[in-house]
């Protein structure tokens, strides 16, 4: 008999796709409560609603109680998808939540070496911003994955956050190991690992990129790096 075709490689289960287009507002816009949501009517040929942007169906919207809502821009209140994505409140049907951000792991992960050393990854949408990125993002501006460390880690990394509770929950680690991103350890002296020691091996281009990244990290360090 003919041999059956090989099975498809297994894809890890993903949450159902959000709206067709992942509309993303700039850091500056979001700071005043102006976000973007998907609205399929933005792609209509005529009778297009106001505040559509680009050609993919994205539309400006505001969060209730934000500066953008008072600015008289005529934007609509954001759909609940926006609040889910950014863990904010003030969308249609979303109660005003506590300000505390809830993180999850998404499909972020680290290698065995990092995990054995008490370093893990979680999803922080701020890492996917093009500006104002927090510290320890895996690929700033490209993915929402951010590195973190457990409380008992032997060699704390400068500027890295401690892991949020979601990491301990997910990996069955004792909850005290995940004091959260805003936790600041009492470290007697901070030791700065300079990035510049390894520059000799790089091309000039890589130097510039690293310096660029350092500038971004300084601007967007999240304020809890001493």
PDB file of C-alpha atoms in Angstrom:
ATOM      1  CA  UNK A   1       0.000   0.000   0.000  1.00  0.00           C
ATOM      2  CA  UNK A   2       1.212   3.590  -0.596  1.00  0.00           C
ATOM      3  CA  UNK A   3       3.003   5.047   2.410  1.00  0.00           C
ATOM      4  CA  UNK A   4       1.060   7.787   4.192  1.00  0.00           C
ATOM      5  CA  UNK A   5       2.517  11.302   3.975  1.00  0.00           C
ATOM      6  CA  UNK A   6       4.757  12.255   6.907  1.00  0.00           C
ATOM      7  CA  UNK A   7       2.870  13.954   9.719  1.00  0.00           C
ATOM      8  CA  UNK A   8       3.080  17.725   9.888  1.00  0.00           C
ATOM      9  CA  UNK A   9       5.610  19.057  12.390  1.00  0.00           C
ATOM     10  CA  UNK A  10       3.844  19.803  15.637  1.00  0.00           C
ATOM     11  CA  UNK A  11       3.091  23.481  16.165  1.00  0.00           C
ATOM     12  CA  UNK A  12       2.806  24.633  19.755  1.00  0.00           C
ATOM     13  CA  UNK A  13      -0.741  25.801  20.503  1.00  0.00           C
ATOM     14  CA  UNK A  14      -1.052  29.550  20.188  1.00  0.00           C
ATOM     15  CA  UNK A  15      -3.805  31.787  21.438  1.00  0.00           C
ATOM     16  CA  UNK A  16      -6.350  32.461  18.689  1.00  0.00           C
ATOM     17  CA  UNK A  17      -5.156  35.205  16.381  1.00  0.00           C
ATOM     18  CA  UNK A  18      -6.186  38.692  17.410  1.00  0.00           C
ATOM     19  CA  UNK A  19      -7.881  40.844  14.744  1.00  0.00           C
ATOM     20  CA  UNK A  20      -6.423  40.389  11.268  1.00  0.00           C
ATOM     21  CA  UNK A  21      -3.962  43.213  11.786  1.00  0.00           C
ATOM     22  CA  UNK A  22      -1.933  43.828  14.915  1.00  0.00           C
ATOM     23  CA  UNK A  23      -2.365  47.599  15.078  1.00  0.00           C
ATOM     24  CA  UNK A  24       0.320  49.234  17.136  1.00  0.00           C
ATOM     25  CA  UNK A  25       0.476  52.841  18.322  1.00  0.00           C
ATOM     26  CA  UNK A  26       3.734  54.648  19.032  1.00  0.00           C
ATOM     27  CA  UNK A  27       5.102  54.961  22.538  1.00  0.00           C
ATOM     28  CA  UNK A  28       4.409  58.703  22.550  1.00  0.00           C
ATOM     29  CA  UNK A  29       0.773  58.225  21.523  1.00  0.00           C
ATOM     30  CA  UNK A  30       0.189  55.517  24.102  1.00  0.00           C
ATOM     31  CA  UNK A  31       1.641  57.742  26.825  1.00  0.00           C
ATOM     32  CA  UNK A  32      -1.397  60.025  26.400  1.00  0.00           C
ATOM     33  CA  UNK A  33      -3.880  57.156  26.005  1.00  0.00           C
ATOM     34  CA  UNK A  34      -4.051  57.146  22.199  1.00  0.00           C
ATOM     35  CA  UNK A  35      -3.938  53.596  20.826  1.00  0.00           C
ATOM     36  CA  UNK A  36      -4.758  51.871  17.555  1.00  0.00           C
ATOM     37  CA  UNK A  37      -7.311  49.139  17.030  1.00  0.00           C
ATOM     38  CA  UNK A  38      -8.393  47.034  14.076  1.00  0.00           C
ATOM     39  CA  UNK A  39     -11.625  48.145  12.404  1.00  0.00           C
ATOM     40  CA  UNK A  40     -12.517  46.239   9.256  1.00  0.00           C
ATOM     41  CA  UNK A  41     -14.532  49.212   8.005  1.00  0.00           C
ATOM     42  CA  UNK A  42     -11.286  51.162   7.660  1.00  0.00           C
ATOM     43  CA  UNK A  43     -10.594  49.053   4.570  1.00  0.00           C
ATOM     44  CA  UNK A  44     -13.969  49.835   2.939  1.00  0.00           C
ATOM     45  CA  UNK A  45     -13.919  51.623  -0.413  1.00  0.00           C
ATOM     46  CA  UNK A  46     -16.313  54.285   0.753  1.00  0.00           C
ATOM     47  CA  UNK A  47     -17.987  55.472   3.925  1.00  0.00           C
ATOM     48  CA  UNK A  48     -14.763  54.902   5.832  1.00  0.00           C
ATOM     49  CA  UNK A  49     -15.028  55.812   9.550  1.00  0.00           C
ATOM     50  CA  UNK A  50     -12.923  58.664  10.915  1.00  0.00           C
ATOM     51  CA  UNK A  51      -9.433  58.229  12.398  1.00  0.00           C
ATOM     52  CA  UNK A  52      -8.405  55.315  10.179  1.00  0.00           C
ATOM     53  CA  UNK A  53      -4.670  55.188   9.623  1.00  0.00           C
ATOM     54  CA  UNK A  54      -2.727  53.431   6.860  1.00  0.00           C
ATOM     55  CA  UNK A  55      -4.383  50.911   4.542  1.00  0.00           C
ATOM     56  CA  UNK A  56      -4.552  47.789   6.703  1.00  0.00           C
ATOM     57  CA  UNK A  57      -7.617  48.559   8.789  1.00  0.00           C
ATOM     58  CA  UNK A  58      -6.066  50.286  11.800  1.00  0.00           C
ATOM     59  CA  UNK A  59      -7.871  53.107  13.551  1.00  0.00           C
ATOM     60  CA  UNK A  60      -6.887  55.509  16.313  1.00  0.00           C
ATOM     61  CA  UNK A  61      -8.881  55.101  19.532  1.00  0.00           C
ATOM     62  CA  UNK A  62      -8.598  56.366  23.088  1.00  0.00           C
ATOM     63  CA  UNK A  63      -8.756  54.986  26.614  1.00  0.00           C
ATOM     64  CA  UNK A  64     -11.439  56.387  28.905  1.00  0.00           C
ATOM     65  CA  UNK A  65     -10.151  59.064  31.255  1.00  0.00           C
ATOM     66  CA  UNK A  66      -6.890  59.587  29.342  1.00  0.00           C
ATOM     67  CA  UNK A  67      -5.521  62.816  27.902  1.00  0.00           C
ATOM     68  CA  UNK A  68      -6.438  61.580  24.441  1.00  0.00           C
ATOM     69  CA  UNK A  69     -10.077  61.193  25.455  1.00  0.00           C
ATOM     70  CA  UNK A  70     -10.208  64.862  26.485  1.00  0.00           C
ATOM     71  CA  UNK A  71      -8.297  66.159  23.507  1.00  0.00           C
ATOM     72  CA  UNK A  72     -11.422  66.423  21.372  1.00  0.00           C
ATOM     73  CA  UNK A  73      -9.815  64.274  18.685  1.00  0.00           C
ATOM     74  CA  UNK A  74     -13.160  62.609  17.989  1.00  0.00           C
ATOM     75  CA  UNK A  75     -11.670  59.147  18.403  1.00  0.00           C
ATOM     76  CA  UNK A  76     -13.814  56.268  19.628  1.00  0.00           C
ATOM     77  CA  UNK A  77     -13.176  54.400  22.859  1.00  0.00           C
ATOM     78  CA  UNK A  78     -10.831  51.456  22.204  1.00  0.00           C
ATOM     79  CA  UNK A  79     -12.149  47.922  21.857  1.00  0.00           C
ATOM     80  CA  UNK A  80     -11.424  45.440  24.642  1.00  0.00           C
ATOM     81  CA  UNK A  81      -8.718  43.806  22.491  1.00  0.00           C
ATOM     82  CA  UNK A  82      -6.506  46.868  23.027  1.00  0.00           C
ATOM     83  CA  UNK A  83      -6.856  46.617  26.809  1.00  0.00           C
ATOM     84  CA  UNK A  84      -6.078  42.900  26.717  1.00  0.00           C
ATOM     85  CA  UNK A  85      -3.005  43.364  24.611  1.00  0.00           C
ATOM     86  CA  UNK A  86      -1.449  46.164  26.630  1.00  0.00           C
ATOM     87  CA  UNK A  87      -2.899  45.277  30.035  1.00  0.00           C
ATOM     88  CA  UNK A  88      -4.475  48.684  30.408  1.00  0.00           C
ATOM     89  CA  UNK A  89      -8.017  49.668  31.282  1.00  0.00           C
ATOM     90  CA  UNK A  90     -10.509  52.154  29.859  1.00  0.00           C
ATOM     91  CA  UNK A  91     -11.749  50.184  26.841  1.00  0.00           C
ATOM     92  CA  UNK A  92     -15.301  49.276  25.864  1.00  0.00           C
ATOM     93  CA  UNK A  93     -16.625  46.845  28.457  1.00  0.00           C
ATOM     94  CA  UNK A  94     -13.384  46.757  30.445  1.00  0.00           C
ATOM     95  CA  UNK A  95     -13.605  47.894  34.038  1.00  0.00           C
ATOM     96  CA  UNK A  96     -10.898  50.192  35.267  1.00  0.00           C
ATOM     97  CA  UNK A  97      -8.341  47.771  36.585  1.00  0.00           C
ATOM     98  CA  UNK A  98      -5.625  48.203  39.147  1.00  0.00           C
ATOM     99  CA  UNK A  99      -2.505  49.763  37.682  1.00  0.00           C
ATOM    100  CA  UNK A 100      -0.455  46.658  38.369  1.00  0.00           C
ATOM    101  CA  UNK A 101       0.576  45.007  35.126  1.00  0.00           C
ATOM    102  CA  UNK A 102      -0.058  41.309  34.710  1.00  0.00           C
ATOM    103  CA  UNK A 103       2.634  39.555  32.707  1.00  0.00           C
ATOM    104  CA  UNK A 104       2.573  36.169  31.047  1.00  0.00           C
ATOM    105  CA  UNK A 105       5.100  33.992  29.248  1.00  0.00           C
ATOM    106  CA  UNK A 106       3.521  33.996  25.786  1.00  0.00           C
ATOM    107  CA  UNK A 107       5.949  31.996  23.673  1.00  0.00           C
ATOM    108  CA  UNK A 108       9.022  33.582  25.256  1.00  0.00           C
ATOM    109  CA  UNK A 109      11.700  31.228  26.517  1.00  0.00           C
ATOM    110  CA  UNK A 110      15.432  31.008  27.223  1.00  0.00           C
ATOM    111  CA  UNK A 111      18.014  28.271  26.778  1.00  0.00           C
ATOM    112  CA  UNK A 112      18.946  25.659  29.354  1.00  0.00           C
ATOM    113  CA  UNK A 113      22.103  27.495  30.411  1.00  0.00           C
ATOM    114  CA  UNK A 114      20.153  30.598  31.323  1.00  0.00           C
ATOM    115  CA  UNK A 115      17.422  28.650  33.070  1.00  0.00           C
ATOM    116  CA  UNK A 116      19.934  26.737  35.164  1.00  0.00           C
ATOM    117  CA  UNK A 117      21.445  30.053  36.215  1.00  0.00           C
ATOM    118  CA  UNK A 118      18.029  31.348  37.321  1.00  0.00           C
ATOM    119  CA  UNK A 119      17.409  33.524  34.259  1.00  0.00           C
ATOM    120  CA  UNK A 120      14.072  33.295  32.450  1.00  0.00           C
ATOM    121  CA  UNK A 121      11.971  35.164  29.898  1.00  0.00           C
ATOM    122  CA  UNK A 122       8.456  36.571  29.992  1.00  0.00           C
ATOM    123  CA  UNK A 123       6.279  38.698  27.761  1.00  0.00           C
ATOM    124  CA  UNK A 124       6.361  42.467  28.243  1.00  0.00           C
ATOM    125  CA  UNK A 125       4.737  44.327  25.340  1.00  0.00           C
ATOM    126  CA  UNK A 126       6.846  47.402  26.067  1.00  0.00           C
ATOM    127  CA  UNK A 127       9.810  45.447  24.621  1.00  0.00           C
ATOM    128  CA  UNK A 128       8.171  45.474  21.198  1.00  0.00           C
ATOM    129  CA  UNK A 129       8.103  49.276  21.132  1.00  0.00           C
ATOM    130  CA  UNK A 130      10.392  51.108  18.779  1.00  0.00           C
ATOM    131  CA  UNK A 131      11.265  53.600  21.487  1.00  0.00           C
ATOM    132  CA  UNK A 132      11.186  53.791  25.264  1.00  0.00           C
ATOM    133  CA  UNK A 133      12.085  50.104  25.553  1.00  0.00           C
ATOM    134  CA  UNK A 134      12.708  48.755  29.095  1.00  0.00           C
ATOM    135  CA  UNK A 135      15.895  46.950  30.132  1.00  0.00           C
ATOM    136  CA  UNK A 136      16.708  43.298  29.359  1.00  0.00           C
ATOM    137  CA  UNK A 137      14.501  42.909  26.254  1.00  0.00           C
ATOM    138  CA  UNK A 138      15.625  39.948  24.131  1.00  0.00           C
ATOM    139  CA  UNK A 139      15.234  41.737  20.783  1.00  0.00           C
ATOM    140  CA  UNK A 140      14.181  45.332  21.460  1.00  0.00           C
ATOM    141  CA  UNK A 141      11.592  46.604  18.999  1.00  0.00           C
ATOM    142  CA  UNK A 142      11.089  43.159  17.460  1.00  0.00           C
ATOM    143  CA  UNK A 143       9.582  40.814  20.066  1.00  0.00           C
ATOM    144  CA  UNK A 144       7.807  41.351  23.388  1.00  0.00           C
ATOM    145  CA  UNK A 145      10.155  38.944  25.194  1.00  0.00           C
ATOM    146  CA  UNK A 146      12.073  40.249  28.193  1.00  0.00           C
ATOM    147  CA  UNK A 147      14.662  38.526  30.373  1.00  0.00           C
ATOM    148  CA  UNK A 148      14.382  38.369  34.149  1.00  0.00           C
ATOM    149  CA  UNK A 149      16.139  36.693  37.052  1.00  0.00           C
ATOM    150  CA  UNK A 150      15.058  34.771  40.123  1.00  0.00           C
ATOM    151  CA  UNK A 151      15.563  36.371  43.518  1.00  0.00           C
ATOM    152  CA  UNK A 152      18.232  33.908  44.651  1.00  0.00           C
ATOM    153  CA  UNK A 153      20.318  34.204  41.477  1.00  0.00           C
ATOM    154  CA  UNK A 154      24.078  34.038  42.223  1.00  0.00           C
ATOM    155  CA  UNK A 155      25.189  36.637  39.735  1.00  0.00           C
ATOM    156  CA  UNK A 156      22.547  39.368  39.408  1.00  0.00           C
ATOM    157  CA  UNK A 157      22.608  41.045  36.008  1.00  0.00           C
ATOM    158  CA  UNK A 158      22.775  44.834  36.107  1.00  0.00           C
ATOM    159  CA  UNK A 159      19.528  46.435  35.103  1.00  0.00           C
ATOM    160  CA  UNK A 160      17.615  43.158  34.780  1.00  0.00           C
ATOM    161  CA  UNK A 161      14.210  42.943  36.441  1.00  0.00           C
ATOM    162  CA  UNK A 162      13.303  40.189  38.860  1.00  0.00           C
ATOM    163  CA  UNK A 163      10.820  37.735  37.386  1.00  0.00           C
ATOM    164  CA  UNK A 164       7.095  38.441  37.682  1.00  0.00           C
ATOM    165  CA  UNK A 165       4.951  35.850  39.513  1.00  0.00           C
ATOM    166  CA  UNK A 166       3.764  34.370  36.186  1.00  0.00           C
ATOM    167  CA  UNK A 167       7.230  32.871  35.629  1.00  0.00           C
ATOM    168  CA  UNK A 168       7.205  30.993  38.950  1.00  0.00           C
ATOM    169  CA  UNK A 169       3.605  29.877  38.403  1.00  0.00           C
ATOM    170  CA  UNK A 170       4.357  28.546  34.974  1.00  0.00           C
ATOM    171  CA  UNK A 171       7.606  26.792  35.848  1.00  0.00           C
ATOM    172  CA  UNK A 172       6.573  25.499  39.299  1.00  0.00           C
ATOM    173  CA  UNK A 173       9.219  27.535  41.082  1.00  0.00           C
ATOM    174  CA  UNK A 174       8.643  28.705  44.656  1.00  0.00           C
ATOM    175  CA  UNK A 175       6.677  31.974  44.567  1.00  0.00           C
ATOM    176  CA  UNK A 176       9.244  33.895  46.662  1.00  0.00           C
ATOM    177  CA  UNK A 177      11.693  33.578  43.756  1.00  0.00           C
ATOM    178  CA  UNK A 178       9.504  35.884  41.633  1.00  0.00           C
ATOM    179  CA  UNK A 179       9.143  39.161  43.553  1.00  0.00           C
ATOM    180  CA  UNK A 180       8.143  41.034  40.405  1.00  0.00           C
ATOM    181  CA  UNK A 181       9.554  43.496  37.932  1.00  0.00           C
ATOM    182  CA  UNK A 182       9.482  46.492  40.279  1.00  0.00           C
ATOM    183  CA  UNK A 183      11.300  44.747  43.106  1.00  0.00           C
ATOM    184  CA  UNK A 184      14.694  46.278  43.823  1.00  0.00           C
ATOM    185  CA  UNK A 185      17.203  44.128  45.669  1.00  0.00           C
ATOM    186  CA  UNK A 186      19.428  45.594  48.339  1.00  0.00           C
ATOM    187  CA  UNK A 187      22.767  45.309  46.590  1.00  0.00           C
ATOM    188  CA  UNK A 188      25.712  46.789  48.438  1.00  0.00           C
ATOM    189  CA  UNK A 189      27.680  47.723  45.353  1.00  0.00           C
ATOM    190  CA  UNK A 190      26.604  47.588  41.764  1.00  0.00           C
ATOM    191  CA  UNK A 191      29.092  46.033  39.410  1.00  0.00           C
ATOM    192  CA  UNK A 192      28.766  47.240  35.855  1.00  0.00           C
ATOM    193  CA  UNK A 193      29.618  44.699  33.219  1.00  0.00           C
ATOM    194  CA  UNK A 194      30.910  46.914  30.471  1.00  0.00           C
ATOM    195  CA  UNK A 195      29.819  45.927  27.007  1.00  0.00           C
ATOM    196  CA  UNK A 196      32.862  47.560  25.521  1.00  0.00           C
ATOM    197  CA  UNK A 197      35.352  44.862  26.475  1.00  0.00           C
ATOM    198  CA  UNK A 198      34.146  42.680  23.623  1.00  0.00           C
ATOM    199  CA  UNK A 199      34.137  45.381  20.992  1.00  0.00           C
ATOM    200  CA  UNK A 200      37.516  44.470  19.548  1.00  0.00           C
ATOM    201  CA  UNK A 201      36.017  41.403  17.850  1.00  0.00           C
ATOM    202  CA  UNK A 202      33.248  43.387  16.196  1.00  0.00           C
ATOM    203  CA  UNK A 203      33.087  45.219  12.958  1.00  0.00           C
ATOM    204  CA  UNK A 204      32.597  48.955  13.210  1.00  0.00           C
ATOM    205  CA  UNK A 205      28.963  48.501  12.205  1.00  0.00           C
ATOM    206  CA  UNK A 206      28.235  46.282  15.213  1.00  0.00           C
ATOM    207  CA  UNK A 207      29.863  48.876  17.485  1.00  0.00           C
ATOM    208  CA  UNK A 208      27.470  51.524  16.332  1.00  0.00           C
ATOM    209  CA  UNK A 209      24.504  49.235  16.784  1.00  0.00           C
ATOM    210  CA  UNK A 210      25.525  48.342  20.312  1.00  0.00           C
ATOM    211  CA  UNK A 211      26.039  51.965  21.211  1.00  0.00           C
ATOM    212  CA  UNK A 212      22.653  52.747  19.765  1.00  0.00           C
ATOM    213  CA  UNK A 213      21.133  50.002  21.926  1.00  0.00           C
ATOM    214  CA  UNK A 214      22.867  51.326  25.013  1.00  0.00           C
ATOM    215  CA  UNK A 215      21.446  54.784  24.390  1.00  0.00           C
ATOM    216  CA  UNK A 216      17.974  53.286  24.079  1.00  0.00           C
ATOM    217  CA  UNK A 217      18.420  51.301  27.253  1.00  0.00           C
ATOM    218  CA  UNK A 218      19.441  54.404  29.147  1.00  0.00           C
ATOM    219  CA  UNK A 219      16.415  56.317  27.916  1.00  0.00           C
ATOM    220  CA  UNK A 220      13.971  53.502  28.503  1.00  0.00           C
ATOM    221  CA  UNK A 221      15.421  51.822  31.572  1.00  0.00           C
ATOM    222  CA  UNK A 222      12.087  51.869  33.315  1.00  0.00           C
ATOM    223  CA  UNK A 223      13.392  53.984  36.137  1.00  0.00           C
ATOM    224  CA  UNK A 224      14.184  51.163  38.545  1.00  0.00           C
ATOM    225  CA  UNK A 225      17.838  50.735  37.631  1.00  0.00           C
ATOM    226  CA  UNK A 226      19.938  52.464  40.264  1.00  0.00           C
TER     227      UNK A 226
END
